[in-house]
Coordinates of C-alpha atoms in Angstrom, one line a residue:
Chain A
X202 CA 33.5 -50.2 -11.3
X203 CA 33.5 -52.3 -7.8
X204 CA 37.5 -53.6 -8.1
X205 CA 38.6 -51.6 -10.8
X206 CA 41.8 -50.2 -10.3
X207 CA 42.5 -48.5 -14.2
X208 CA 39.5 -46.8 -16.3
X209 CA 40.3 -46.3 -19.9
X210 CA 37.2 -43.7 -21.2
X211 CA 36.8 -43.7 -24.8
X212 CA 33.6 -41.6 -24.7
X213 CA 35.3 -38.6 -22.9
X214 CA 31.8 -36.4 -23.7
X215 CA 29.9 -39.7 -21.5
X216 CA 28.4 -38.5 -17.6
X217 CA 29.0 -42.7 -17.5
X218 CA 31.4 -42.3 -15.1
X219 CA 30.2 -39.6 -12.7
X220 CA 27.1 -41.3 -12.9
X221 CA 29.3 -44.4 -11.5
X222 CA 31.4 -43.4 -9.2
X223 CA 29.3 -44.6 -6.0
X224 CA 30.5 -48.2 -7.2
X225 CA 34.2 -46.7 -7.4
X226 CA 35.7 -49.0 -4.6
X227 CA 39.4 -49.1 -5.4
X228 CA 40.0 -46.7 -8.4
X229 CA 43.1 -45.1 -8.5
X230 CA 43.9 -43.9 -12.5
X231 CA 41.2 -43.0 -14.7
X232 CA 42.6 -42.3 -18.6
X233 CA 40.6 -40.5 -21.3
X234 CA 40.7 -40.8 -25.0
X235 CA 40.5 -37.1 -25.7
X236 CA 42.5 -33.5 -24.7
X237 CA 39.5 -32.2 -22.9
X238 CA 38.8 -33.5 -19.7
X239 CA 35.7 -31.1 -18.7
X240 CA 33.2 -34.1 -18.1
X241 CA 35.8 -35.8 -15.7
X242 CA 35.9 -33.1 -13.3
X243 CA 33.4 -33.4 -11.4
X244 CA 34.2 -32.8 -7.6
X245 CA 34.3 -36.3 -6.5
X246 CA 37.2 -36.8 -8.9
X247 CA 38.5 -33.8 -8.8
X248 CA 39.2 -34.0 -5.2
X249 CA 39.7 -37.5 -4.6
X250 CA 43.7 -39.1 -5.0
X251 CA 42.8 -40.6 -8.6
X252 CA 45.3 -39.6 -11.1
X253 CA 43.8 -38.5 -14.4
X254 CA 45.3 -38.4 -17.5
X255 CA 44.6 -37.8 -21.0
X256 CA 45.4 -37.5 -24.9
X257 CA 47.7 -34.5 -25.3
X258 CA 49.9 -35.4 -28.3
X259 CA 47.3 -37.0 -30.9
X260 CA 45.2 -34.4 -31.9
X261 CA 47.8 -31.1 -32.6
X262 CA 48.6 -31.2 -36.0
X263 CA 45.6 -32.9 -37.2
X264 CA 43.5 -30.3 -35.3
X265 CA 46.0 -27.0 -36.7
X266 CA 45.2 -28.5 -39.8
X267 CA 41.6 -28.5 -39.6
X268 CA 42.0 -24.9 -38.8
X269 CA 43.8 -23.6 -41.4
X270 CA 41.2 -25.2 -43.7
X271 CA 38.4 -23.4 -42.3
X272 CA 40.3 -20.4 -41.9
X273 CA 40.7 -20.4 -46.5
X274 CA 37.9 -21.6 -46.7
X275 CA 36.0 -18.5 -45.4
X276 CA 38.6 -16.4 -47.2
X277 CA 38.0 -18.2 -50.7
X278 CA 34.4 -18.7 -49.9
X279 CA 34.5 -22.4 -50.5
X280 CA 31.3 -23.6 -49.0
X281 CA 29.5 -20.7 -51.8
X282 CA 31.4 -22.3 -54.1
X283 CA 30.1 -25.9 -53.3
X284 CA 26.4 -24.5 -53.1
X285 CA 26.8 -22.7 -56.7
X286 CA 28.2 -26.1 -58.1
X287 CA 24.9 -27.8 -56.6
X288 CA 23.1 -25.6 -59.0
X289 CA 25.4 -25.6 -61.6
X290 CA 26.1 -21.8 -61.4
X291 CA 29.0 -20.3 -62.8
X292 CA 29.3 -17.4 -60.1
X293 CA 32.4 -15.7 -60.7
X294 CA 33.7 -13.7 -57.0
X295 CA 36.9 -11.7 -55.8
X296 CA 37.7 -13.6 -52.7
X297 CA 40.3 -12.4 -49.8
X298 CA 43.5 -13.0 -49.1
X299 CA 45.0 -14.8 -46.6
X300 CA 48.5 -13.6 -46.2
X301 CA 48.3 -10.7 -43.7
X302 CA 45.0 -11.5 -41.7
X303 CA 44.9 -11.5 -38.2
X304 CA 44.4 -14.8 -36.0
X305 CA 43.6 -14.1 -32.3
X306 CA 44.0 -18.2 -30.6
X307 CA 41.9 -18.7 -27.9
X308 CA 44.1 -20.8 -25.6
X309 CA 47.6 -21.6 -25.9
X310 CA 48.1 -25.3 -24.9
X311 CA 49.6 -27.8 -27.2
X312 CA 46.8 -27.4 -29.9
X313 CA 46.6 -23.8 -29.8
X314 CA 50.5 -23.9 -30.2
X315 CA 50.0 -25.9 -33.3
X316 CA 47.7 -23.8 -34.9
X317 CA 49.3 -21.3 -34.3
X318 CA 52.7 -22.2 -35.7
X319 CA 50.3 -23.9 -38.9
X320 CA 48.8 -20.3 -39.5
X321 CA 52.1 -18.0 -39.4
X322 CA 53.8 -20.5 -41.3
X323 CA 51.3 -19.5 -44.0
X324 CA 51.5 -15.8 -43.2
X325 CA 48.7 -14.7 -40.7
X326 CA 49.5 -12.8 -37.8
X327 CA 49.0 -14.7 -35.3
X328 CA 48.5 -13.6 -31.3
X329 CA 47.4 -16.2 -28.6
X330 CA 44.8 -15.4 -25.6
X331 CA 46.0 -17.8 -22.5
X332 CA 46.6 -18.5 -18.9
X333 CA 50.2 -17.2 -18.7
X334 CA 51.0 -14.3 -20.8
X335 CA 54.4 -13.6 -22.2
X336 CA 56.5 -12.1 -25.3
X337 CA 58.5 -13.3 -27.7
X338 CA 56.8 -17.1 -28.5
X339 CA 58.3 -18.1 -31.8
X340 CA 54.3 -19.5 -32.3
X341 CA 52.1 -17.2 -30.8
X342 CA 54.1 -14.0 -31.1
X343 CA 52.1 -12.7 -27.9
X344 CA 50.4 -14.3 -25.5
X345 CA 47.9 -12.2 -23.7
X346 CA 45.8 -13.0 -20.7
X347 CA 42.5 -14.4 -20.6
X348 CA 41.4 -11.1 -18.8
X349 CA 42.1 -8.9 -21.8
X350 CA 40.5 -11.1 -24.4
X351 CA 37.9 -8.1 -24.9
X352 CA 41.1 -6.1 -25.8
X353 CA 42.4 -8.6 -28.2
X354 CA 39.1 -9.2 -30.4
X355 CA 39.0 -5.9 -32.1
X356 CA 42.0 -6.8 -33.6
X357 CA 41.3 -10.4 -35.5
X358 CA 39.9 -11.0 -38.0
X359 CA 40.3 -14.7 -37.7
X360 CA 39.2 -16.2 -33.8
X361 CA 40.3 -19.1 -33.0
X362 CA 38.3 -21.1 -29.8
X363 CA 40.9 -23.8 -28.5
X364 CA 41.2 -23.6 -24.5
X365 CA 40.6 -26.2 -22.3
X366 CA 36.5 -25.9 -20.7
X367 CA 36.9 -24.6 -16.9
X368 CA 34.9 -21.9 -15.5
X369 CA 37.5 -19.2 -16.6
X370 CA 36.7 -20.6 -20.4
X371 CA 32.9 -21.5 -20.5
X372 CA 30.9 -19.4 -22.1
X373 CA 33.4 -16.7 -22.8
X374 CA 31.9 -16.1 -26.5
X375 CA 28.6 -14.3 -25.4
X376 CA 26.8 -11.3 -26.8
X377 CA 29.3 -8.9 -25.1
X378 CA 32.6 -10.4 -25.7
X379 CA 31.1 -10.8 -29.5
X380 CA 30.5 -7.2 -29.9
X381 CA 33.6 -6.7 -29.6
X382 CA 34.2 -8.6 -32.9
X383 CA 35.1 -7.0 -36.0
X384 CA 32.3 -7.3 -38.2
X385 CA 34.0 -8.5 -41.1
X386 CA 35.6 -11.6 -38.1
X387 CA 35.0 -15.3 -37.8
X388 CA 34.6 -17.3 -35.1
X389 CA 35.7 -20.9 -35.4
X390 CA 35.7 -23.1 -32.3
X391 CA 37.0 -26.7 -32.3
X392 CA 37.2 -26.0 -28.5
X393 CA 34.2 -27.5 -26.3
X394 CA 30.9 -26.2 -27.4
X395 CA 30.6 -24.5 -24.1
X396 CA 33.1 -22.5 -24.6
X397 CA 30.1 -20.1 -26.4
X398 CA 26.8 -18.8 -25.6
X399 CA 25.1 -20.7 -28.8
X400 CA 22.0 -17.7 -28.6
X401 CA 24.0 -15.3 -28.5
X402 CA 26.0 -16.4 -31.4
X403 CA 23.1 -16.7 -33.9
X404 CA 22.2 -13.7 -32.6
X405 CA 25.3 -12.1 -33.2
X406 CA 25.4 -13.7 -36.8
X407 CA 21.9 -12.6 -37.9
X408 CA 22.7 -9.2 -36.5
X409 CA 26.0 -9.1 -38.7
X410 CA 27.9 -8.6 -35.5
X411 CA 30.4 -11.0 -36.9
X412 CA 30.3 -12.1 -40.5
X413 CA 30.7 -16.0 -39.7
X414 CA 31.6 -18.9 -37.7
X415 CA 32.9 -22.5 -38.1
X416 CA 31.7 -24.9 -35.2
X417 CA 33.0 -28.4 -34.6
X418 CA 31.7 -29.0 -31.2
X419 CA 28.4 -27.5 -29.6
X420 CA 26.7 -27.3 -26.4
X421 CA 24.4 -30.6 -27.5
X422 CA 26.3 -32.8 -29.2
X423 CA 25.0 -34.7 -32.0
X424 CA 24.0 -30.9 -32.7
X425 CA 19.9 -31.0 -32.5
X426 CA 18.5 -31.2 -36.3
X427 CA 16.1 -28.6 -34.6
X428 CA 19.3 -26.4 -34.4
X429 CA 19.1 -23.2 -36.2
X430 CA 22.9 -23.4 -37.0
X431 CA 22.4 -25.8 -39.5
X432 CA 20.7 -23.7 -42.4
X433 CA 22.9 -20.7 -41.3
X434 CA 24.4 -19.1 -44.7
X435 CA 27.3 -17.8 -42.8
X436 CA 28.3 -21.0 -40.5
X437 CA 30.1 -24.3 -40.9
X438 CA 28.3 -27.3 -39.0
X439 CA 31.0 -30.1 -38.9
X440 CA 30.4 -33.0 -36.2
X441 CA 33.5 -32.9 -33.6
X442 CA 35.5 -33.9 -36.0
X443 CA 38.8 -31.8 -36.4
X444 CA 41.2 -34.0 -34.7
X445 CA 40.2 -37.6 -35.5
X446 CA 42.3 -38.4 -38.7
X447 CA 42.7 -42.1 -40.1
X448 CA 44.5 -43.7 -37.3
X449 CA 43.5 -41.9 -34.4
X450 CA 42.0 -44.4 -32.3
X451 CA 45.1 -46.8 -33.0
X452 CA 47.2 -43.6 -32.0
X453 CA 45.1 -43.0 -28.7
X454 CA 45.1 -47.0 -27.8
X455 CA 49.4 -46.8 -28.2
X456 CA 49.0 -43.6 -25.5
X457 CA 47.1 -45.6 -23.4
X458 CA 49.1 -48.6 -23.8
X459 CA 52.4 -46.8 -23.3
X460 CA 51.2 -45.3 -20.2
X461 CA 50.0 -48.7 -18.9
X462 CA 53.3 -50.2 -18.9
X463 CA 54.6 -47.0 -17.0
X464 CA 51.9 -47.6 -14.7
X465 CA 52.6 -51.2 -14.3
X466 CA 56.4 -50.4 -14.0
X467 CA 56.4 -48.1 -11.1
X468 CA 57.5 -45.0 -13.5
X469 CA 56.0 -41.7 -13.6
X470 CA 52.7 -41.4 -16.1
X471 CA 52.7 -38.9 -18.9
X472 CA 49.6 -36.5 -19.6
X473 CA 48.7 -36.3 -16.2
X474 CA 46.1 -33.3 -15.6
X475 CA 46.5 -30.5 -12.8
X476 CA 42.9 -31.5 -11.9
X477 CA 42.7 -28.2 -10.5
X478 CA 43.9 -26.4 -13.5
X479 CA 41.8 -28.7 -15.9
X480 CA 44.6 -29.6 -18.5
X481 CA 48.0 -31.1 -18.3
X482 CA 50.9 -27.6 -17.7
X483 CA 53.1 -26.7 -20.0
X484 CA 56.1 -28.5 -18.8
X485 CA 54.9 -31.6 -17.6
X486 CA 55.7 -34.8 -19.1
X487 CA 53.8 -35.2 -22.5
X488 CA 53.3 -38.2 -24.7
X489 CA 55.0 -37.9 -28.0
X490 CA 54.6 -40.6 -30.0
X491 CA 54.5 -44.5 -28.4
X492 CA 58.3 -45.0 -26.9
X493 CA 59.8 -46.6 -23.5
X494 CA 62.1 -44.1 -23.2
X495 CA 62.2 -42.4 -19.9
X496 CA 59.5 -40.7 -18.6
X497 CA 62.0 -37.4 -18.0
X498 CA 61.7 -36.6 -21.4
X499 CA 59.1 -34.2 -21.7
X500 CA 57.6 -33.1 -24.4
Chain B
X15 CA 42.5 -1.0 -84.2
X16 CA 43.5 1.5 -87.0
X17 CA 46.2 3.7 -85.4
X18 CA 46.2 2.3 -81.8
X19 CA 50.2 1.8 -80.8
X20 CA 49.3 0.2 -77.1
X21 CA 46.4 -2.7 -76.4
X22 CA 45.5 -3.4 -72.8
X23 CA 43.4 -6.3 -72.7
X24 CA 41.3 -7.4 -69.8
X25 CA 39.8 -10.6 -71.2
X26 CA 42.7 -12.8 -71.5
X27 CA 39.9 -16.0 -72.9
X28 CA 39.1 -13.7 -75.6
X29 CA 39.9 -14.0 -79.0
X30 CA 39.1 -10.4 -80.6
X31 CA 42.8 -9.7 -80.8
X32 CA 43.2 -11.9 -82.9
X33 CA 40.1 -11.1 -85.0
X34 CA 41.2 -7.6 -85.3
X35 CA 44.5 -8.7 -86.2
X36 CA 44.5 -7.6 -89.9
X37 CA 43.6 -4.1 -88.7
X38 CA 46.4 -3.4 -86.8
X39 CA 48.4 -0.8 -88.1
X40 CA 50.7 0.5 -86.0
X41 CA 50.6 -2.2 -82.8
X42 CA 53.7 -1.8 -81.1
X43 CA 52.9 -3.1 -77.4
X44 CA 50.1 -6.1 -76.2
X45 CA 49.5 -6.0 -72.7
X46 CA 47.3 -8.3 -71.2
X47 CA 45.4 -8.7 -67.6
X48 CA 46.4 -12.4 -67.1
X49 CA 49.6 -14.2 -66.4
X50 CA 48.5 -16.5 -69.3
X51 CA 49.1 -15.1 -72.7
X52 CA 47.8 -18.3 -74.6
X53 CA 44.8 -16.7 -76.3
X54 CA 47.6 -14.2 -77.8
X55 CA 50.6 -16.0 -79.1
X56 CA 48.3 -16.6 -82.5
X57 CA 50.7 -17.1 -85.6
X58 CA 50.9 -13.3 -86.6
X59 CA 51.3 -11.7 -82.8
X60 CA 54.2 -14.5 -82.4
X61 CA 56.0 -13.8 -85.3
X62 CA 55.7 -10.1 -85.2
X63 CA 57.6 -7.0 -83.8
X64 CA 54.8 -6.4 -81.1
X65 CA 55.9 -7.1 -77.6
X66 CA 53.6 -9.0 -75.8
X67 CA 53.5 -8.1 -71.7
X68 CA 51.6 -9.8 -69.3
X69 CA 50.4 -9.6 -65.4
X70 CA 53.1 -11.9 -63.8
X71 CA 53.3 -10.7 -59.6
X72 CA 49.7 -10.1 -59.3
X73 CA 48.0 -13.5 -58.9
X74 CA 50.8 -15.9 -57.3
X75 CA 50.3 -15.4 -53.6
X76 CA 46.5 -15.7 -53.9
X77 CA 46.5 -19.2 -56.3
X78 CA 48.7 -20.5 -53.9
X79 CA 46.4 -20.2 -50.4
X80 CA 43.6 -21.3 -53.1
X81 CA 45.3 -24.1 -54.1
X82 CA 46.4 -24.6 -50.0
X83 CA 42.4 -24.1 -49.1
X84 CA 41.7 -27.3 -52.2
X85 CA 44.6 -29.8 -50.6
X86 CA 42.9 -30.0 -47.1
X87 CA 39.6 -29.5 -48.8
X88 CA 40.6 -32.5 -49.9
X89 CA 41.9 -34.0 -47.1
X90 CA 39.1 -33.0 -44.5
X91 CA 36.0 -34.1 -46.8
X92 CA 35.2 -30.2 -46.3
X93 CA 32.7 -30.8 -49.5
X94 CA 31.3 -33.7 -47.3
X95 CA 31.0 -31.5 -44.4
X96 CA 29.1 -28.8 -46.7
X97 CA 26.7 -31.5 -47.8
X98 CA 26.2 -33.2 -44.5
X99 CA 25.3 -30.0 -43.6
X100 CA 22.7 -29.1 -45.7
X101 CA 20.9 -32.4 -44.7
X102 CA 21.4 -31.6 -41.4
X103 CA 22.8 -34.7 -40.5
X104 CA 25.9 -35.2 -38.0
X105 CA 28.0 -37.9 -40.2
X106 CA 31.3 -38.4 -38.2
X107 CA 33.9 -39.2 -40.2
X108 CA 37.9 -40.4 -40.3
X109 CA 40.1 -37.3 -42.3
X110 CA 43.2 -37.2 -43.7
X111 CA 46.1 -35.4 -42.5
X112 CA 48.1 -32.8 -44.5
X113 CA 51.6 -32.7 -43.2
X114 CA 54.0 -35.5 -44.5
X115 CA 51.5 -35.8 -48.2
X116 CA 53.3 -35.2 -51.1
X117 CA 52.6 -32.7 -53.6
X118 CA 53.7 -32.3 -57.2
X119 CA 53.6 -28.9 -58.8
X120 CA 53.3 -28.9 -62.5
X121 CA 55.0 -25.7 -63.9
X122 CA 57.8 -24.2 -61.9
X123 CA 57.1 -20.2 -63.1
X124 CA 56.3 -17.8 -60.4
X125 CA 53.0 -19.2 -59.6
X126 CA 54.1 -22.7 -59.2
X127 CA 57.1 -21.4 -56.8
X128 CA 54.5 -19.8 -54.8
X129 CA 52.5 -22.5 -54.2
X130 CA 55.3 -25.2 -53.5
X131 CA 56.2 -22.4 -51.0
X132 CA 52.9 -22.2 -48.9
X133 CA 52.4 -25.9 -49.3
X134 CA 56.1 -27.1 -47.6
X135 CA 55.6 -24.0 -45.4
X136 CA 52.5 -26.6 -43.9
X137 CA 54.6 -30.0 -44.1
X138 CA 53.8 -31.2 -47.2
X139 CA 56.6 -32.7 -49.6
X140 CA 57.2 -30.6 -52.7
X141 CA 58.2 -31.6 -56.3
X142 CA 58.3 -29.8 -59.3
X143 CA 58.0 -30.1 -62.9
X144 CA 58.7 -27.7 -65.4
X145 CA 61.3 -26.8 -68.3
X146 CA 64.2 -26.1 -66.2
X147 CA 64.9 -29.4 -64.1
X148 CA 67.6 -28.6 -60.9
X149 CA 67.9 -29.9 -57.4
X150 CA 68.0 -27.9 -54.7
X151 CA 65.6 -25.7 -55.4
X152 CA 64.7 -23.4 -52.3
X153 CA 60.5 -24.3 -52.6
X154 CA 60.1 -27.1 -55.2
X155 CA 63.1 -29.0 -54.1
X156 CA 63.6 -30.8 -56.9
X157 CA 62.2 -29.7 -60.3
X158 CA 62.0 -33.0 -62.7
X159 CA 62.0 -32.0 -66.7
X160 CA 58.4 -32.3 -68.2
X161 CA 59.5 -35.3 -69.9
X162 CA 59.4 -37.4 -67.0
X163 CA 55.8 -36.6 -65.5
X164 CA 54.9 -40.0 -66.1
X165 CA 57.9 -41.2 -63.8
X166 CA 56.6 -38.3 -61.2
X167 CA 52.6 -38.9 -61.1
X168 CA 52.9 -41.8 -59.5
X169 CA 54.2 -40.8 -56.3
X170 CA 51.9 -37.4 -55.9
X171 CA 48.8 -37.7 -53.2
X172 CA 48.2 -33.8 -54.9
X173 CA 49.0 -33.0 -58.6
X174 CA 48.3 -29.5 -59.1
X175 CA 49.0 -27.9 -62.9
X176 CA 49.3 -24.1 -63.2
X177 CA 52.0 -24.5 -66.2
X178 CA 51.6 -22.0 -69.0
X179 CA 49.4 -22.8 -72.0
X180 CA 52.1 -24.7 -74.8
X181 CA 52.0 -27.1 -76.9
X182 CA 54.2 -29.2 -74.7
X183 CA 51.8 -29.0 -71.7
X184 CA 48.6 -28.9 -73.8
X185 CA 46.5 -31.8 -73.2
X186 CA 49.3 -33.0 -70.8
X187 CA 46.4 -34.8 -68.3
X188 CA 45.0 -37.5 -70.5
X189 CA 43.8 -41.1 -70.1
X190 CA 47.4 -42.2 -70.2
X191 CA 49.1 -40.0 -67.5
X192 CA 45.9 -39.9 -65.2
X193 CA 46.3 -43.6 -65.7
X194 CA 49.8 -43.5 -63.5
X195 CA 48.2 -41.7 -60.8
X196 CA 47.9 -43.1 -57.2
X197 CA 43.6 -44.4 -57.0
X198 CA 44.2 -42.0 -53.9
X199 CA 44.8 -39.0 -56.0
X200 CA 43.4 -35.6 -56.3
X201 CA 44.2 -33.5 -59.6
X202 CA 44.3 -29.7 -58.8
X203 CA 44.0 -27.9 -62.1
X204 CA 44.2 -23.5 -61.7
X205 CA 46.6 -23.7 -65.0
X206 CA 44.6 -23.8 -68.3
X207 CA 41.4 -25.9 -69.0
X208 CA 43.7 -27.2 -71.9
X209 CA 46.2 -28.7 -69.9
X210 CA 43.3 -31.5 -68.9
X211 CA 41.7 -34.1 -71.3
X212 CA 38.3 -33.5 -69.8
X213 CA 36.5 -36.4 -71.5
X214 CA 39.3 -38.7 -70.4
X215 CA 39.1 -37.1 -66.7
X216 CA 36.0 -37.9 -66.1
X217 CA 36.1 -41.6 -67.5
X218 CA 39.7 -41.7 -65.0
X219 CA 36.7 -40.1 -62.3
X220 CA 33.9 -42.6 -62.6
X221 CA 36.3 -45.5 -63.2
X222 CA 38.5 -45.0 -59.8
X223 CA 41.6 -44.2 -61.4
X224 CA 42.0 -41.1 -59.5
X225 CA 40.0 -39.8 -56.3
X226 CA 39.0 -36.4 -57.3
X227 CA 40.1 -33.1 -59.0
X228 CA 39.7 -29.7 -58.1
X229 CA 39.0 -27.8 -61.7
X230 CA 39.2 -23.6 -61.4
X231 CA 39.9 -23.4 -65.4
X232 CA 38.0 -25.4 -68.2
X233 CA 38.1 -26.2 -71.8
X234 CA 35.4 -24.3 -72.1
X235 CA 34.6 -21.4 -70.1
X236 CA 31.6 -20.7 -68.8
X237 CA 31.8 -24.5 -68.1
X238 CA 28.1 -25.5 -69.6
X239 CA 25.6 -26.3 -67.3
X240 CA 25.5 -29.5 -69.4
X241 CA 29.3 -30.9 -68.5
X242 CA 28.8 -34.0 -66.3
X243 CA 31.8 -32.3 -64.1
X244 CA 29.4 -30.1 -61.9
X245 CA 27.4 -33.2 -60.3
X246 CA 30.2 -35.6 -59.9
X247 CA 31.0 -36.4 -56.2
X248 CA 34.5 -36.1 -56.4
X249 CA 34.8 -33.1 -58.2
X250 CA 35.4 -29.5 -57.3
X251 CA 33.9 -27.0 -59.9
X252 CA 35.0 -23.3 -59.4
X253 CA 34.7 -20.5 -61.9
X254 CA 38.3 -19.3 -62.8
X255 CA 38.6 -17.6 -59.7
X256 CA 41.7 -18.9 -58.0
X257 CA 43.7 -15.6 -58.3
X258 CA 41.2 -13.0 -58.1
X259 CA 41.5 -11.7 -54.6
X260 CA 39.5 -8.7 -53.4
X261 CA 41.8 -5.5 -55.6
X262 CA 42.8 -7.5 -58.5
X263 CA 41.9 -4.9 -60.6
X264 CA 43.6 -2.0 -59.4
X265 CA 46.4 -4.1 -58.8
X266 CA 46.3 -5.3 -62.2
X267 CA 45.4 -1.6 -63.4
X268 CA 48.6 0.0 -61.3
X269 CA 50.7 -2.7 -62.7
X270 CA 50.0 -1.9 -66.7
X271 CA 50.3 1.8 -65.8
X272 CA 53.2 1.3 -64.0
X273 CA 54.6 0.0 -67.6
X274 CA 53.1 2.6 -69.9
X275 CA 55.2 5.1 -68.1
X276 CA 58.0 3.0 -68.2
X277 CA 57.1 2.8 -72.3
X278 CA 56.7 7.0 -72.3
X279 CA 60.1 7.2 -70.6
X280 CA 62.0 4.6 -73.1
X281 CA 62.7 2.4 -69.7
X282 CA 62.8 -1.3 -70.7
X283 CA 59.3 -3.2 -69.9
X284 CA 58.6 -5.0 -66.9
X285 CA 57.3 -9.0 -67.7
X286 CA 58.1 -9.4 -71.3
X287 CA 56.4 -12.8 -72.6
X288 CA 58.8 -14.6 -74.6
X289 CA 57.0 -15.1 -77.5
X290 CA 58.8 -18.2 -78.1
X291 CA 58.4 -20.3 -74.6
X292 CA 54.7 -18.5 -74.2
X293 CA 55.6 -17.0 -70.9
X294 CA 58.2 -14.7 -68.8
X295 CA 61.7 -16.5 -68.9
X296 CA 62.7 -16.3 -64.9
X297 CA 65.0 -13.6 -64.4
X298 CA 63.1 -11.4 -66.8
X299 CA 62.5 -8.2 -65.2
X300 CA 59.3 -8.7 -63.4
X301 CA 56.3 -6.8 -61.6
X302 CA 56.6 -6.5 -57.9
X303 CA 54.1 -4.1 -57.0
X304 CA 53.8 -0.3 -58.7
X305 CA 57.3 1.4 -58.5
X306 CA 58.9 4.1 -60.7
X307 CA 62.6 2.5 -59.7
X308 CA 64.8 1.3 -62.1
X309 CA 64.1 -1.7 -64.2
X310 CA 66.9 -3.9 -63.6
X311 CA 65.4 -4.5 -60.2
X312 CA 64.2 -8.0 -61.3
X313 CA 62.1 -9.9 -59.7

């Protein structure tokens, strides 16, 4: 750290550079590899003058992707289908339809956006659950606040847990906000692990409170092998994967390296996060895709 | 047999139709529970007075988020992820991404057009094959004649075949087509078992020539526990489910009694196979959901 001026953080789920920051003599931009900056903001960042930025633009459409997978594969019951072909079981089911279902998207940032526009375009109903409600999105339909996300959850059968971790966020899938859940509903977070109580959902599951869930990212991360998750029937362990296709880690060093010349140039960074807020606004000058243009073009 | 004027069958695999044949006496009207009639255009049904109906309308929404749920299958490693799982072991990996792939659907009926549909609908590049070739096609794009599948394969990341059952498309994936398939390939078969060379599929398996194949519909069905299909890595064995959502039956149930009255009332039949091309000719009045209005509502 001691006459660093630019920190580049590949490992954005690292303490490294809280842990470091004493030695932080003349830091003034820190840039992280990932959409979630949770492990950045700790108060001595948070408050200082450093400018933070990170990877908005990468890991959308991969990520909505991801989503839409999981959300079939609970309807078609894939992963029973993959366990029956193990034992080489002709097990003949009626599965459910997709078209019609209701998708309730937990945070409506750039990747909620996506996945939301990737899930009506197939024929869900989609609603959002964000920081500033409105009508009328041609993705989310309705955006509703984060206050009424008890209201909302009666209503899908599909959750989708995609906010950015900050106090509002963490640990907003608990027992009660669970119960709300229809029990036929899914939960599938490719949010920050945080983002649910991990008791209370296996719990919930083994109660039949909700009928499954689809985890990418955990509280513990690699997920424990002590972990009762793992042999779960009803759950889908997949290791914080759901955004990194072939080519992300080129795509995130182009971000990087487009924002460095900005830097270097005097102009106006993109991505940079209301540290307060804990993600980049809605509004604010995104990356899309590696380009000199101006920085006045946002995304 | 012996004085029965109407047949409703529910096993479309079956061959007691034609077994009974010679006792058939009065037959007037074959419907059947399927959208393929294969197992009923035997030499003496064909070439008789007996209209053959089948189930078109039912199935084509839910094959097509099946066959959307195998393509980023596919693409994530889901099977991987399922596996991984099992072993409790947290195996990051690379994906692949869905949006800007290109798919080509083999067989342009109703089923076909629905899943060309869902599939653009999520950014993937859409061809067609099937009898009637024309550009500008509204989901396929462009549908190529079934003479040049050769010329088409080799630009497909997802081949899916849901043609109907004929001798033209019988056997249509053998060593030599599979042979001008991308090695990066996945064959997506929810047609007819038939419509696959299964000896030469796996040898195209094991040898590279393709990635992997998705197989809903066999040769031979039940697929024996003895086919080396069911333990090959890259291969997805489901049991001729793709279409059967949760109300298949009624649906299938409403839509034959929907036609009975239709037959008690002299009304022209909904979804009349041509006998002939072994499926309903587009533009044939079709099923689209249980109505008593008038039949030249086509669908």
């Amino acid at each position: 750290m001691p006459g660093t001026d630019i920190l580049f953080v590949w490992d954005f789920l690292s303490t490294a550079v809280a842990d470091a920051w004493p030695a932080a003599d003349r830091l003034r931009w820190v840039h992280v590899a990932s959409a979630g900056v949770d492990r950045l903001l700790f108060p001595e960042l948070r408050d200082s003058d450093v400018v933070l930025t990170n990877s908005r633009g990468v890991f959308e459409e991969s990520i909505a992707e991801y989503v839409l997978g999981l959300v079939i594969a609970f309807a078609k019951d894939l992963v029973g289908t993959v366990d029956a072909q193990r034992e080489r079981r002709w097990h003949h089911r009626e599965t459910e339809r997709v078209v019609g279902r209701t998708a309730l998207v937990v945070g409506s940032g750039p990747i909620g956006r996506a996945i939301a526009r990737m899930l009506r375009a197939v024929g869900l109903r989609v609603a959002g659950v964000g920081r500033a409600a409105r009508d009328g999105d041609p993705d989310f339909g309705t955006v509703y606040p984060f206050g009424s996300l008890t209201d909302r959850l009666p209503h899908a059968d599909f959750v989708i847990a995609v906010a950015p971790l900050t106090e509002q966020t963490e640990g907003m899938f608990n027992a009660t906000t669970l119960a709300t859940m229809k029990p036929s509903a899914r939960l599938i977070n490719v949010g920050r692990g945080a983002h649910v109580v991990t008791d209370d959902l296996v719990r919930a599951l083994e109660g039949g409170v909700i009928a499954g869930a689809a985890l990418d990212v955990f509280e513990e991360e690699p997920l424990p092998a002590s972990s009762p998750l793992w042999s779960m029937p009803n759950v889908l362990v997949s290791p914080h994967m759901s955004g990194d296709f072939v080519g992300w880690l080129p795509a995130l060093a182009e971000l990087f390296v487009d924002n460095f010349h900005r830097w270097r140039s005097g102009r106006p960074l993109r991505n940079v996060v209301d540290k307060k807020l804990g993600y980049v606004p809605t509004g604010a000058a995104a990356w899309t895709g590696a380009t000199e243009e101006g920085a006045t073009h946002a995304g």
